């Protein structure tokens, strides 16, 4: 997970914090497509966690 975040130019700590904040609210066990929004290449994650 960390290496994928690095490869996508994200701040690692910010990305992990983002996952811990939003993943519990995601019903990924029943809707695996919801995980797409948490992937390091998603537009939302790129906006929130990109290295500046």
Short mmCIF file of C-alpha atoms in Angstrom, two decimals:
data_model
loop_
_atom_site.label_atom_id
_atom_site.label_comp_id
_atom_site.label_asym_id
_atom_site.label_seq_id
_atom_site.Cartn_x
_atom_site.Cartn_y
_atom_site.Cartn_z
CA UNK A 1 0.00 0.00 0.00
CA UNK A 2 2.80 2.41 0.93
CA UNK A 3 4.79 1.65 -2.23
CA UNK A 4 1.72 2.17 -4.42
CA UNK A 5 1.07 5.50 -2.71
CA UNK A 6 4.70 6.52 -3.28
CA UNK A 7 4.47 5.52 -6.94
CA UNK A 8 1.41 7.78 -7.28
CA UNK A 9 3.18 10.76 -5.69
CA UNK A 10 1.17 10.84 -2.47
CA UNK A 11 2.17 11.93 1.01
CA UNK A 12 2.28 8.55 2.72
CA UNK A 13 1.12 9.67 6.18
CA UNK A 14 -1.69 11.76 4.68
CA UNK A 15 -2.85 8.84 2.53
CA UNK A 16 -2.84 6.36 5.44
CA UNK A 17 -4.74 8.87 7.56
CA UNK A 18 -7.23 9.33 4.71
CA UNK A 19 -7.76 5.55 4.50
CA UNK A 20 -8.27 5.23 8.25
CA UNK A 21 -10.73 8.11 8.18
CA UNK A 22 -12.87 7.04 5.21
CA UNK A 23 -12.52 3.26 4.92
CA UNK A 24 -14.64 2.45 8.01
CA UNK A 25 -17.57 4.29 6.39
CA UNK A 26 -17.17 2.40 3.13
CA UNK A 27 -19.25 -0.77 2.70
CA UNK A 28 -16.46 -2.39 0.71
CA UNK A 29 -17.38 -5.93 1.71
CA UNK A 30 -20.72 -5.67 -0.07
CA UNK A 31 -19.74 -3.07 -2.68
CA UNK A 32 -16.15 -3.66 -3.74
CA UNK A 33 -16.45 -0.90 -6.33
CA UNK A 34 -16.44 1.57 -3.42
CA UNK A 35 -12.77 0.74 -2.94
CA UNK A 36 -12.01 2.51 -6.23
CA UNK A 37 -12.50 5.84 -4.46
CA UNK A 38 -9.82 4.90 -1.92
CA UNK A 39 -7.15 3.83 -4.40
CA UNK A 40 -4.05 6.05 -4.70
CA UNK A 41 -4.82 6.87 -8.33
CA UNK A 42 -8.37 8.09 -7.71
CA UNK A 43 -8.95 11.78 -8.40
CA UNK A 44 -10.28 12.44 -4.90
CA UNK A 45 -7.26 10.83 -3.22
CA UNK A 46 -4.90 12.64 -5.57
CA UNK A 47 -6.50 15.94 -4.62
CA UNK A 48 -6.40 15.26 -0.87
CA UNK A 49 -3.06 13.50 -0.50
CA UNK A 50 -0.75 14.63 -3.34
CA UNK A 51 2.75 15.78 -2.39
CA UNK A 52 3.02 19.54 -2.55
#
